[in-house]
């Protein structure tokens, strides 16, 4: 099948202002952290070049502020002076040489800017920022508009193909548009017409400054997901006015960052917000771009085919796989490394002030460090034991480097802990990672031995043995535990054990939360449940698109315990932890911190809290108390002339996560290989 047969809409060219694009894919804006790193612009050039080579029609850079007040952090990247434009030249050059097109996103953080000199339409502190903004004077507003125009001119000097004006997600422009954050009484506040004056003057003045041959995309917040956000009539009116002011296309923004509704996490159904852009179709004559949780060519094609938009934007999927478009075009969708929406190595890294990368593709943002097409000088025979994330990563990377690799797995399928993760509601995307690894194992001719318990005798002829044997659940002992059925999370998730109505979960880490979610999942369809549960108005009748959320009732009463004091689930990921905590609260899960387990007796689970013994009558106890490393064979292999290495949980079970496991597999593969830079695949 040709791409035009399989994805006819995705591979139809599109005219976007002065640009004729070969297909309808856009790489949405993503801050990588390289923008602020020393020498980061050259790494960014590599990063964007890879994506341009991979066939994406148009790239939007991470948000760059037009001035100091608008920078996202105290040293956040700016486009304010000629020297800034100069820094960007390697990026535009690299993208153009690779046949791509690129826009600079101009983003002023307003009250979201995380520093003490931030500004906003009104001096109202954002719930997600500890710094209260200073209210811009009228002269200050006009000066800010001029700084947007200056940034656009500099972007032109830096040889960008255009700009995207960030008007959504609750940043400065959005703060002007919405009455909740704009209490001004001058010409930039009050009525809706006055509140949208700020974005319209920005578009109009930029257009006058840059001329017609420079693309302007306006990112419009179509669904604020906050109380007192814009209503649908205002969204339509702003879109029409933006077109009239000179925008060449409108991109979709969903949800302010302070909204307590998930918009991009794995539990959001694929293409879950394309219905919003669809409602705007036909209201303007410029192209509309839809976004959020589009992570496969099929999801993109479906959105375009059903008339939801003229173009599709994916951001994180290009971290996971720079070649997603080229692979779709070559009809090799099976070979796509799909973004699973976990946020763990991209957005969580940004919040930890680390460079954004990708859990399923640790090469992202480190393109030069582990060259994809390199080969090892000498071929070695390497056995990898365990086909979980660490073992799969090691086996495929070693094979990619040209080694002879055999992979041993005692179970009947690959996946390890991923096979458990994919059973959790909203985490079904883990299937995609396993599909991808299966594809790679086959393509790279890794010898796979399933249902095989490797023995030292079987491994003695190898040069290296990689123990990726994972972890075993930590056991939990307490007096009287034979009085109540006690099981571990594996037995519960795999269905080997059915729990009773009242359940105590011992341990409130990622797995304790996952098990609670698993037990509470309602029987309704995932999609219907998502909108209802989080209070999203699919008819777009309500201001801001928010409805009162619905709490879901479960057949289980679930209690989550931890011994440490503080917030239960406080160590979960920064950008998704709040979703997990809120999700369980909505389902009535009760949490207990700072407890000491005492005993189980006929009355139930007894624990000490606040200096007193409490008793919970439980039907079942599920132990999610972490793991211990599991590395059989190491001692037996000592007698042979084989080098043994441990990675993933087998090396360190503490704070194990798939991100570390996959990265360690890659790192070991390169550490074991002297690279032959003249030999490529
Ligand atoms: P974890 O995050 O280390 O949590 C283990 C829990 O068990 C803690 O709440 C700990 O709390 C408790 N615990 C530890 N030793 C105990 C003992 N001897 N007796 C009773 N309780 C004990 O481990 P996990 O939940 O197994 O998760 C493993 C890894 O998978 C994590 O690092 C996480 O990154 C990853 N993961 C993440 C997610 C997610 O983010 N959604 C989901 C699944 C897995 P106290 O010591 O306070 O009792
Ligand atoms: Fe997607 Fe997770 Fe990778 Fe981020 S870290 S790009 S969410 S797979």
XYZ file of C-alpha atoms and ligand atoms in Angstrom:
737
model
C 0.000 0.000 0.000
C 1.310 3.494 -0.765
C 1.127 6.168 1.916
C -1.539 7.863 -0.157
C -3.683 4.765 0.109
C -3.117 4.105 3.810
C -2.972 7.707 5.055
C -4.519 9.726 2.215
C -5.293 12.786 4.304
C -2.005 12.882 6.197
C -0.019 12.811 2.975
C -1.963 15.503 1.146
C 0.069 18.726 0.714
C -1.141 21.837 2.529
C -0.771 25.532 1.834
C -0.102 27.346 5.109
C 0.302 31.045 4.338
C 3.438 31.362 2.224
C 4.502 27.755 2.894
C 3.606 24.787 0.722
C 3.915 21.784 3.009
C 4.376 18.248 1.639
C 2.145 16.635 4.267
C -0.076 17.657 7.151
C 2.148 16.892 10.121
C 3.438 19.479 12.550
C 5.923 18.903 15.323
C 4.402 20.882 18.177
C 6.387 23.113 20.472
C 8.390 21.401 23.209
C 10.861 22.948 25.566
C 13.882 20.644 25.767
C 16.085 22.466 28.298
C 18.850 22.648 25.670
C 17.703 26.227 25.009
C 19.359 27.293 28.266
C 22.332 24.907 28.192
C 25.825 26.067 27.257
C 26.346 25.010 23.645
C 22.729 23.887 23.584
C 21.884 25.527 20.265
C 24.205 23.179 18.381
C 22.589 20.195 20.108
C 19.188 21.657 19.286
C 20.258 21.945 15.656
C 21.060 18.191 15.685
C 17.791 17.457 17.443
C 15.625 19.369 14.967
C 17.644 18.152 11.975
C 16.869 14.522 12.898
C 13.152 15.347 13.012
C 13.236 17.312 9.731
C 15.032 14.385 8.068
C 12.297 12.178 9.465
C 9.751 13.830 7.202
C 7.740 16.142 9.460
C 6.338 18.968 7.351
C 6.704 21.791 9.853
C 8.480 22.153 13.198
C 7.696 24.628 15.970
C 10.530 25.332 18.412
C 10.151 25.345 22.180
C 8.761 28.595 23.573
C 11.207 31.519 23.497
C 10.375 34.701 25.351
C 10.313 38.097 23.661
C 11.759 39.749 26.776
C 13.205 39.118 30.213
C 9.917 39.391 32.134
C 8.319 36.719 29.980
C 11.105 34.129 30.276
C 9.889 30.952 31.936
C 12.770 30.927 34.430
C 15.273 33.558 35.565
C 17.688 32.514 32.791
C 15.044 31.386 30.307
C 15.799 31.680 26.591
C 14.889 34.975 24.894
C 14.698 36.391 21.384
C 15.360 39.995 22.219
C 18.690 41.053 20.744
C 20.558 40.432 17.451
C 22.947 38.110 19.337
C 19.970 35.870 20.177
C 18.991 35.655 16.495
C 22.567 34.657 15.676
C 22.422 31.770 18.176
C 19.460 30.319 16.275
C 21.115 30.304 12.841
C 22.582 26.762 13.218
C 19.043 25.486 13.902
C 17.388 27.000 10.856
C 20.356 26.054 8.655
C 20.272 22.424 9.818
C 16.511 22.113 9.354
C 16.548 23.714 5.908
C 19.434 21.518 4.778
C 17.386 18.508 5.846
C 14.478 19.749 3.727
C 12.309 20.912 6.620
C 10.529 24.092 7.671
C 10.640 25.612 11.126
C 8.779 28.289 13.096
C 9.975 30.005 16.243
C 7.425 29.949 19.029
C 7.195 33.264 20.869
C 6.003 32.585 24.400
C 5.657 35.111 27.184
C 4.925 33.300 30.440
C 3.107 36.174 32.157
C 2.158 35.077 35.659
C 3.504 31.551 34.959
C 7.064 32.894 34.595
C 8.909 31.416 37.534
C 10.902 34.396 38.832
C 10.260 37.470 40.932
C 10.152 39.948 38.013
C 7.184 38.401 36.235
C 4.299 40.520 34.927
C 0.633 39.960 34.055
C -2.499 41.881 33.073
C -3.425 41.985 36.777
C -1.427 41.253 39.913
C -3.062 37.876 40.510
C -0.782 35.055 41.587
C -1.072 31.804 39.625
C -1.903 28.783 41.789
C 1.131 27.009 40.298
C 3.635 29.797 40.916
C 4.945 31.210 44.165
C 5.830 34.579 42.551
C 3.030 37.161 42.416
C 3.227 39.123 39.134
C 3.425 42.872 38.810
C 0.514 44.408 36.894
C 1.627 45.825 33.556
C 0.925 49.532 33.095
C -0.743 50.555 29.837
C 2.655 51.692 28.591
C 4.057 48.362 29.751
C 1.437 46.518 27.675
C 2.361 48.505 24.589
C 6.050 47.884 25.273
C 5.333 44.157 25.570
C 3.539 44.185 22.207
C 6.600 45.848 20.689
C 8.804 43.140 22.189
C 6.698 40.461 20.415
C 7.165 42.362 17.150
C 10.894 42.674 17.803
C 11.123 38.934 18.479
C 9.299 38.165 15.216
C 11.670 40.417 13.266
C 14.658 38.730 14.870
C 13.159 35.326 14.035
C 13.075 36.467 10.425
C 16.744 37.470 10.692
C 17.488 34.036 12.156
C 15.981 32.621 8.938
C 12.962 30.961 10.475
C 10.084 30.292 8.099
C 7.698 32.020 10.446
C 6.551 32.168 14.032
C 3.929 30.678 16.291
C 2.423 33.100 18.786
C 1.664 31.185 21.971
C -1.810 32.377 22.972
C -2.951 29.391 25.008
C -2.169 27.134 27.958
C -2.692 30.021 30.399
C 0.362 32.047 29.389
C 0.380 35.871 29.139
C -1.874 36.270 26.084
C -4.404 33.845 27.545
C -4.283 35.792 30.823
C -5.345 38.934 28.922
C -8.203 37.166 27.127
C -9.912 35.630 30.152
C -11.769 37.802 32.666
C -10.657 35.602 35.575
C -7.079 36.849 35.164
C -7.704 40.233 33.549
C -9.184 42.798 35.941
C -7.866 45.815 34.039
C -9.854 48.959 33.488
C -7.819 50.449 30.599
C -8.263 49.652 26.893
C -6.812 46.133 27.445
C -9.373 45.003 30.019
C -13.112 44.964 30.663
C -15.242 43.776 27.749
C -14.243 40.751 25.648
C -13.409 43.081 22.738
C -10.953 44.960 24.950
C -9.465 41.791 26.434
C -8.619 40.383 22.982
C -7.065 43.642 21.868
C -3.661 42.443 23.181
C -3.358 39.327 20.962
C -4.886 41.088 17.961
C -2.488 44.022 18.137
C 0.381 41.539 18.416
C -0.704 39.648 15.286
C -1.485 42.811 13.319
C 1.759 44.564 14.180
C 3.853 41.474 13.550
C 2.253 41.007 10.151
C 2.964 44.637 9.268
C 6.591 44.171 10.335
C 7.394 40.826 8.678
C 5.427 41.064 5.431
C 3.386 38.353 3.718
C 6.199 35.853 3.075
C 6.617 34.893 6.725
C 4.172 32.424 8.277
C 2.244 33.391 11.400
C 0.481 30.656 13.361
C -1.639 31.698 16.316
C -2.103 29.130 19.102
C -5.595 29.757 20.415
C -6.911 28.365 23.678
C -10.052 26.620 22.459
C -10.790 24.936 25.770
C -9.388 26.664 28.858
C -10.625 24.025 31.321
C -10.773 26.612 34.094
C -13.818 28.251 35.644
C -14.540 31.622 34.010
C -12.512 30.687 30.936
C -13.592 31.712 27.445
C -16.945 30.505 26.159
C -17.330 29.004 22.706
C -18.691 32.180 21.071
C -15.607 34.025 22.267
C -13.335 31.298 20.877
C -14.989 31.624 17.469
C -14.896 35.426 17.556
C -11.195 35.428 18.444
C -10.374 32.919 15.703
C -12.095 35.095 13.085
C -10.405 38.216 14.379
C -6.994 36.476 14.395
C -7.470 35.532 10.740
C -8.423 39.081 9.883
C -5.413 40.417 11.790
C -3.058 38.361 9.639
C -2.682 34.838 11.068
C -1.988 32.133 8.448
C -3.191 29.234 10.593
C -4.661 28.528 13.999
C -3.238 25.869 16.266
C -5.284 24.427 19.118
C -4.501 24.933 22.793
C -6.219 22.741 25.374
C -6.248 23.483 29.088
C -4.364 25.998 31.188
C -1.396 24.591 33.060
C -3.162 25.311 36.342
C -6.271 23.309 35.289
C -6.684 20.157 37.345
C -7.835 18.132 34.354
C -5.417 15.847 32.497
C -4.936 16.866 28.869
C -1.908 14.922 27.639
C -1.277 12.086 30.119
C -1.655 8.461 29.047
C -5.139 8.200 30.527
C -6.447 10.796 28.056
C -7.969 8.805 25.185
C -6.068 9.032 21.904
C -7.217 12.067 19.934
C -9.331 12.905 22.985
C -9.567 16.632 22.232
C -9.831 16.690 18.434
C -13.581 17.255 18.837
C -12.768 20.806 19.992
C -10.920 21.821 16.815
C -13.628 20.133 14.757
C -16.219 22.502 16.151
C -14.208 25.461 14.809
C -13.861 23.980 11.314
C -15.659 26.117 8.750
C -15.668 29.237 10.925
C -12.393 30.510 9.422
C -10.790 29.984 6.028
C -7.203 29.481 7.231
C -5.962 25.983 8.219
C -6.755 24.665 11.686
C -4.320 22.419 13.507
C -5.463 19.887 16.088
C -3.413 18.399 18.883
C -3.171 16.430 22.183
C -2.659 12.678 22.482
C -2.194 12.063 18.772
C 0.625 9.539 18.799
C 0.211 7.270 15.775
C -0.298 7.842 12.037
C -3.647 6.065 12.409
C -4.830 8.548 15.063
C -3.656 11.448 12.871
C -5.326 10.067 9.766
C -8.574 9.468 11.679
C -8.586 13.066 12.940
C -8.021 14.454 9.450
C -10.431 12.052 7.775
C -13.252 12.882 10.154
C -12.840 16.577 9.436
C -11.453 17.527 12.855
C -8.705 19.704 11.364
C -6.564 20.536 8.333
C -3.320 19.551 10.032
C -2.212 17.459 13.021
C 0.298 18.408 15.652
C 2.344 15.884 17.601
C 5.056 16.943 20.009
C 6.210 14.152 22.330
C 5.793 11.465 19.600
C 8.722 13.117 17.805
C 10.853 12.644 20.903
C 9.940 8.974 20.931
C 10.618 8.560 17.226
C 12.075 11.266 14.963
C 11.125 9.198 11.903
C 7.429 8.722 12.612
C 6.385 10.446 9.366
C 9.053 8.827 7.173
C 8.105 5.401 8.564
C 4.417 6.078 7.915
C 5.274 7.153 4.395
C 7.281 3.977 3.847
C 4.308 1.981 5.155
C 6.386 0.808 8.124
C 4.095 1.887 10.942
C 5.047 -1.253 12.882
C 8.562 0.078 13.211
C 7.436 3.278 14.963
C 8.579 3.747 18.553
C 5.313 5.127 19.924
C 5.095 7.773 22.636
C 3.243 6.256 25.595
C 2.228 9.581 27.132
C 4.055 8.902 30.418
C 5.775 12.338 30.714
C 8.505 10.693 32.774
C 11.557 11.657 30.732
C 10.209 14.709 28.911
C 8.031 17.028 30.995
C 9.126 15.623 34.354
C 12.730 16.329 33.350
C 11.898 19.925 32.503
C 10.355 20.393 35.960
C 13.521 18.883 37.468
C 15.593 21.360 35.369
C 17.066 18.488 33.357
C 17.229 18.176 29.598
C 14.059 16.596 28.210
C 14.487 13.167 26.699
C 12.205 10.180 26.251
C 11.561 7.049 28.282
C 11.244 4.863 25.197
C 13.993 6.683 23.280
C 16.828 7.846 25.554
C 18.685 9.137 22.479
C 16.259 12.060 22.220
C 18.108 15.341 22.893
C 21.382 13.367 23.006
C 21.550 12.639 19.288
C 25.356 12.890 19.118
C 26.063 10.751 22.198
C 24.901 7.326 21.006
C 25.090 7.493 17.188
C 22.245 5.414 15.805
C 24.074 4.063 12.768
C 27.403 3.269 14.419
C 28.883 -0.228 14.372
C 31.258 -1.927 16.798
C 34.844 -2.574 15.667
C 34.710 -6.198 16.807
C 31.700 -8.452 16.969
C 31.143 -10.207 20.297
C 28.825 -13.010 21.369
C 26.529 -11.617 24.029
C 23.707 -13.255 25.992
C 21.037 -11.115 27.608
C 19.015 -12.776 30.351
C 15.558 -11.337 30.900
C 13.287 -9.706 28.322
C 11.964 -6.840 30.433
C 12.587 -3.215 29.428
C 16.294 -3.298 30.406
C 16.985 -6.606 28.642
C 15.050 -5.607 25.527
C 16.899 -2.333 25.317
C 20.314 -3.986 25.787
C 19.600 -6.811 23.328
C 18.344 -4.541 20.552
C 21.051 -1.901 20.992
C 23.805 -4.536 21.059
C 22.396 -6.129 17.917
C 22.134 -2.713 16.273
C 25.854 -2.247 16.949
C 26.509 -5.487 15.102
C 27.019 -7.993 17.926
C 25.663 -11.540 17.916
C 22.946 -11.433 20.554
C 20.864 -14.142 22.202
C 18.010 -13.162 24.512
C 16.711 -15.622 27.122
C 13.341 -15.216 28.838
C 11.780 -17.764 31.142
C 8.231 -16.562 30.447
C 6.327 -17.194 27.240
C 6.380 -13.537 26.168
C 8.705 -10.562 26.254
C 7.928 -7.509 28.390
C 8.673 -8.207 32.059
C 7.147 -5.461 34.238
C 5.641 -3.831 31.108
C 3.249 -6.770 30.924
C 1.921 -5.701 34.317
C 1.902 -1.991 33.474
C -0.212 -2.526 30.370
C -2.968 -4.039 32.546
C -3.430 -0.768 34.449
C -6.360 1.347 33.242
C -5.054 4.124 31.015
C -1.645 2.488 30.573
C -2.513 0.340 27.606
C 0.009 2.277 25.510
C 2.706 -0.033 26.945
C 1.504 -2.562 24.346
C 3.006 -0.253 21.735
C 6.467 -0.380 23.291
C 6.344 -4.160 23.302
C 5.159 -4.208 19.688
C 8.114 -1.984 18.815
C 10.644 -4.163 20.648
C 9.224 -7.276 18.992
C 9.708 -5.605 15.637
C 13.308 -4.688 16.467
C 14.204 -8.149 17.787
C 13.014 -9.628 14.534
C 14.607 -6.999 12.282
C 17.954 -7.097 14.069
C 17.948 -10.898 14.110
C 18.292 -11.277 17.855
C 18.071 -14.971 18.740
C 15.102 -15.029 21.126
C 14.614 -17.991 23.487
C 11.257 -17.759 25.255
C 10.135 -20.262 27.912
C 13.811 -20.772 28.636
C 15.441 -20.702 32.042
C 19.063 -19.919 31.159
C 21.722 -21.961 32.978
C 25.394 -21.193 33.490
C 26.247 -24.156 31.297
C 24.233 -22.641 28.403
C 26.049 -19.309 28.770
C 29.669 -20.350 29.108
C 30.538 -19.841 25.422
C 29.496 -16.192 25.378
C 31.916 -13.267 25.685
C 29.491 -11.313 27.853
C 26.352 -12.121 29.820
C 23.985 -9.290 30.670
C 21.788 -10.033 33.671
C 18.569 -8.088 33.149
C 16.700 -10.443 35.417
C 14.716 -7.706 37.129
C 13.247 -7.725 40.582
C 11.103 -9.756 42.905
C 8.422 -8.158 45.087
C 9.571 -7.405 48.628
C 7.859 -9.724 51.099
C 6.042 -8.290 54.090
C 5.797 -9.961 57.467
C 3.421 -9.084 60.301
C 2.087 -11.168 63.189
C -1.213 -12.879 62.427
C -1.039 -12.394 58.675
C -2.640 -15.799 58.074
C -5.937 -14.342 59.366
C -6.589 -12.369 56.157
C -5.704 -13.265 52.574
C -2.427 -11.465 51.764
C -1.180 -11.339 48.180
C 1.359 -9.390 46.195
C 0.581 -6.996 43.356
C 1.577 -9.458 40.638
C -1.061 -11.969 41.739
C -3.727 -9.270 41.822
C -2.869 -7.621 38.496
C -2.607 -10.913 36.648
C -5.954 -12.050 38.059
C -4.500 -15.044 39.896
C -6.029 -13.655 43.103
C -9.397 -11.947 43.511
C -9.594 -9.524 46.395
C -12.547 -8.899 48.730
C -14.542 -5.705 49.183
C -12.347 -3.869 51.672
C -8.722 -3.860 50.601
C -5.635 -2.545 52.356
C -2.703 -1.787 50.062
C 0.627 -1.861 51.877
C 2.948 0.635 50.186
C 1.951 3.772 48.310
C 4.588 4.027 45.589
C 3.851 3.958 41.868
C 2.731 0.339 42.046
C 0.471 0.852 45.097
C -1.271 3.632 43.173
C -1.506 1.491 40.048
C -3.062 -1.395 41.987
C -5.595 0.959 43.599
C -6.497 2.288 40.162
C -6.783 -1.249 38.821
C -9.210 -2.218 41.601
C -11.303 0.927 41.199
C -11.624 1.098 37.449
C -15.290 1.586 36.605
C -17.015 -0.679 34.131
C -17.922 2.186 31.791
C -16.025 2.640 28.562
C -12.689 4.334 29.066
C -13.571 7.293 26.848
C -17.012 8.062 28.267
C -15.619 7.653 31.747
C -12.756 10.068 31.108
C -14.895 13.120 30.215
C -17.472 12.451 32.919
C -14.958 11.782 35.627
C -12.876 14.888 34.925
C -15.803 17.221 34.222
C -15.138 18.084 30.583
C -18.069 19.558 28.663
C -18.002 17.785 25.302
C -20.802 20.024 23.995
C -18.706 23.122 24.737
C -21.750 24.882 26.191
C -20.080 25.779 29.480
C -17.633 28.667 29.962
C -14.091 27.222 30.004
C -15.548 23.823 28.998
C -15.817 22.635 32.595
C -18.645 20.729 34.254
C -18.860 19.528 37.846
C -16.730 16.367 37.866
C -18.356 13.078 38.748
C -16.946 10.868 41.447
C -16.949 7.223 40.493
C -18.150 4.554 42.850
C -16.287 1.323 43.057
C -17.199 -2.116 44.260
C -14.077 -2.023 46.450
C -13.278 0.137 49.441
C -9.560 0.779 49.060
C -7.112 1.994 51.706
C -3.571 2.972 50.758
C -0.906 2.836 53.496
C 2.635 4.119 53.890
C 4.959 4.236 56.883
C 6.614 7.518 56.032
C 5.026 10.823 56.997
C 3.943 13.403 54.412
C 1.778 13.333 51.321
C 0.779 9.872 50.169
C 2.084 9.552 46.616
C 4.339 12.590 47.071
C 7.178 10.902 45.192
C 5.184 10.218 42.026
C 6.167 12.094 38.844
C 5.800 15.879 38.960
C 3.525 16.221 35.943
C 1.408 13.113 36.503
C 1.522 12.557 40.280
C -1.292 15.046 40.853
C -3.449 13.136 38.344
C -2.897 9.828 40.160
C -3.624 11.391 43.559
C -6.742 13.223 42.338
C -7.921 10.175 40.432
C -7.863 8.033 43.569
C -9.431 10.760 45.702
C -12.304 11.017 43.213
C -12.837 7.282 43.564
C -12.977 7.475 47.345
C -9.621 5.849 48.153
C -8.584 6.551 51.733
C -4.917 7.213 52.388
C -3.003 6.628 55.613
C 0.508 8.028 56.130
C 2.922 7.795 59.052
C 1.654 4.386 60.179
C 3.376 1.473 61.896
C 1.943 -1.932 61.085
C 1.247 -3.893 64.301
C -0.633 -7.106 63.620
C -3.545 -8.739 61.873
C -6.190 -10.228 64.145
C -9.804 -11.302 63.782
C -10.882 -7.660 63.829
C -8.631 -6.744 60.905
C -5.385 -4.855 60.225
C -4.047 -3.099 63.316
C -1.681 -0.195 62.885
C -0.328 2.608 65.025
C -1.084 6.155 63.954
C -0.942 9.386 65.958
C 0.133 7.407 68.996
C -2.931 5.150 69.052
C -3.734 1.714 67.690
C -6.268 1.825 64.857
C -8.015 -1.170 63.390
C -9.333 -1.529 59.862
C -11.632 -4.462 59.134
C -10.204 -5.695 55.838
C -11.112 -8.550 53.520
C -7.794 -8.562 51.682
C -4.303 -7.142 51.933
C -2.210 -6.442 48.832
C 1.509 -5.911 49.347
C 3.111 -3.254 47.120
C 6.139 -2.686 49.342
C 8.741 -2.234 46.616
C 11.149 -4.789 45.219
C 14.488 -6.442 45.733
C 16.994 -7.168 42.949
C 16.919 -10.591 41.384
C 20.154 -11.800 39.773
C 20.562 -15.542 39.654
C 23.543 -17.077 37.824
C 26.077 -14.426 38.817
C 28.002 -16.693 41.201
C 27.811 -19.740 38.938
C 29.174 -17.754 35.990
C 32.244 -16.709 37.975
C 33.854 -20.047 37.165
C 33.674 -19.396 33.412
C 35.586 -16.968 31.229
C 32.547 -14.748 30.762
C 32.127 -11.096 31.673
C 28.913 -10.553 33.621
C 27.017 -7.259 33.775
C 23.865 -6.307 35.659
C 21.392 -3.671 34.486
C 17.927 -2.402 35.453
C 16.281 -3.803 38.571
C 18.861 -6.590 38.785
C 21.473 -3.913 39.388
C 19.476 -1.624 41.683
C 15.852 -2.215 42.609
C 15.512 1.039 44.532
C 13.628 3.686 42.600
C 13.589 1.368 39.623
C 11.676 2.704 36.691
C 11.415 1.869 33.042
C 13.238 5.043 32.095
C 16.378 3.984 33.934
C 16.047 0.374 32.765
C 15.889 1.305 29.062
C 18.652 3.889 29.350
C 20.954 1.432 31.158
C 20.455 -1.119 28.372
C 21.533 1.477 25.813
C 24.465 2.708 27.893
C 25.808 -0.791 28.456
C 25.570 -1.627 24.753
C 27.753 1.364 23.871
C 30.098 0.766 26.816
C 30.784 -2.746 25.497
C 31.447 -1.543 21.961
C 34.408 0.279 20.567
C 32.785 2.225 17.745
C 33.978 1.966 14.180
C 33.012 5.359 12.827
C 33.681 4.295 9.234
C 31.256 1.382 9.370
C 27.571 2.240 9.308
C 24.495 0.150 8.696
P 8.303 2.392 45.507
O 7.905 3.567 44.719
O 9.664 2.331 46.078
O 7.244 2.255 46.685
C 7.310 1.235 47.622
C 6.322 1.534 48.739
O 6.428 0.475 49.683
C 6.576 2.824 49.441
O 5.344 3.469 49.608
C 7.171 2.400 50.797
O 6.625 3.329 51.703
C 6.648 0.998 50.991
N 7.609 0.102 51.629
C 8.927 -0.034 51.369
N 9.468 -1.005 52.138
C 8.479 -1.507 52.894
C 8.395 -2.517 53.872
N 9.473 -3.212 54.228
N 7.205 -2.748 54.458
C 6.115 -2.046 54.103
N 6.121 -1.072 53.190
C 7.281 -0.810 52.576
O 8.144 1.068 44.674
P 6.962 0.587 43.732
O 5.658 1.171 44.079
O 7.080 -0.883 43.752
O 7.383 1.135 42.333
C 8.610 0.702 41.733
C 9.057 1.700 40.703
O 8.176 1.691 39.607
C 9.048 3.109 41.263
O 10.358 3.580 41.350
C 8.301 3.921 40.285
O 9.133 4.898 39.680
C 7.888 2.977 39.171
N 6.457 3.132 38.917
C 5.936 4.370 38.731
C 4.598 4.505 38.505
C 3.989 5.853 38.315
O 4.640 6.857 38.407
N 2.731 5.915 38.057
C 3.784 3.402 38.455
C 4.336 2.165 38.663
C 5.676 2.040 38.907
P 7.007 3.376 53.228
O 8.439 2.978 53.330
O 6.743 4.799 53.609
O 6.079 2.444 53.886
Fe 6.258 10.187 25.310
Fe 6.948 9.288 27.743
Fe 8.769 9.685 25.821
Fe 7.605 11.765 26.998
S 8.928 10.267 27.972
S 7.979 11.497 24.824
S 5.554 10.981 27.245
S 7.115 8.184 25.818
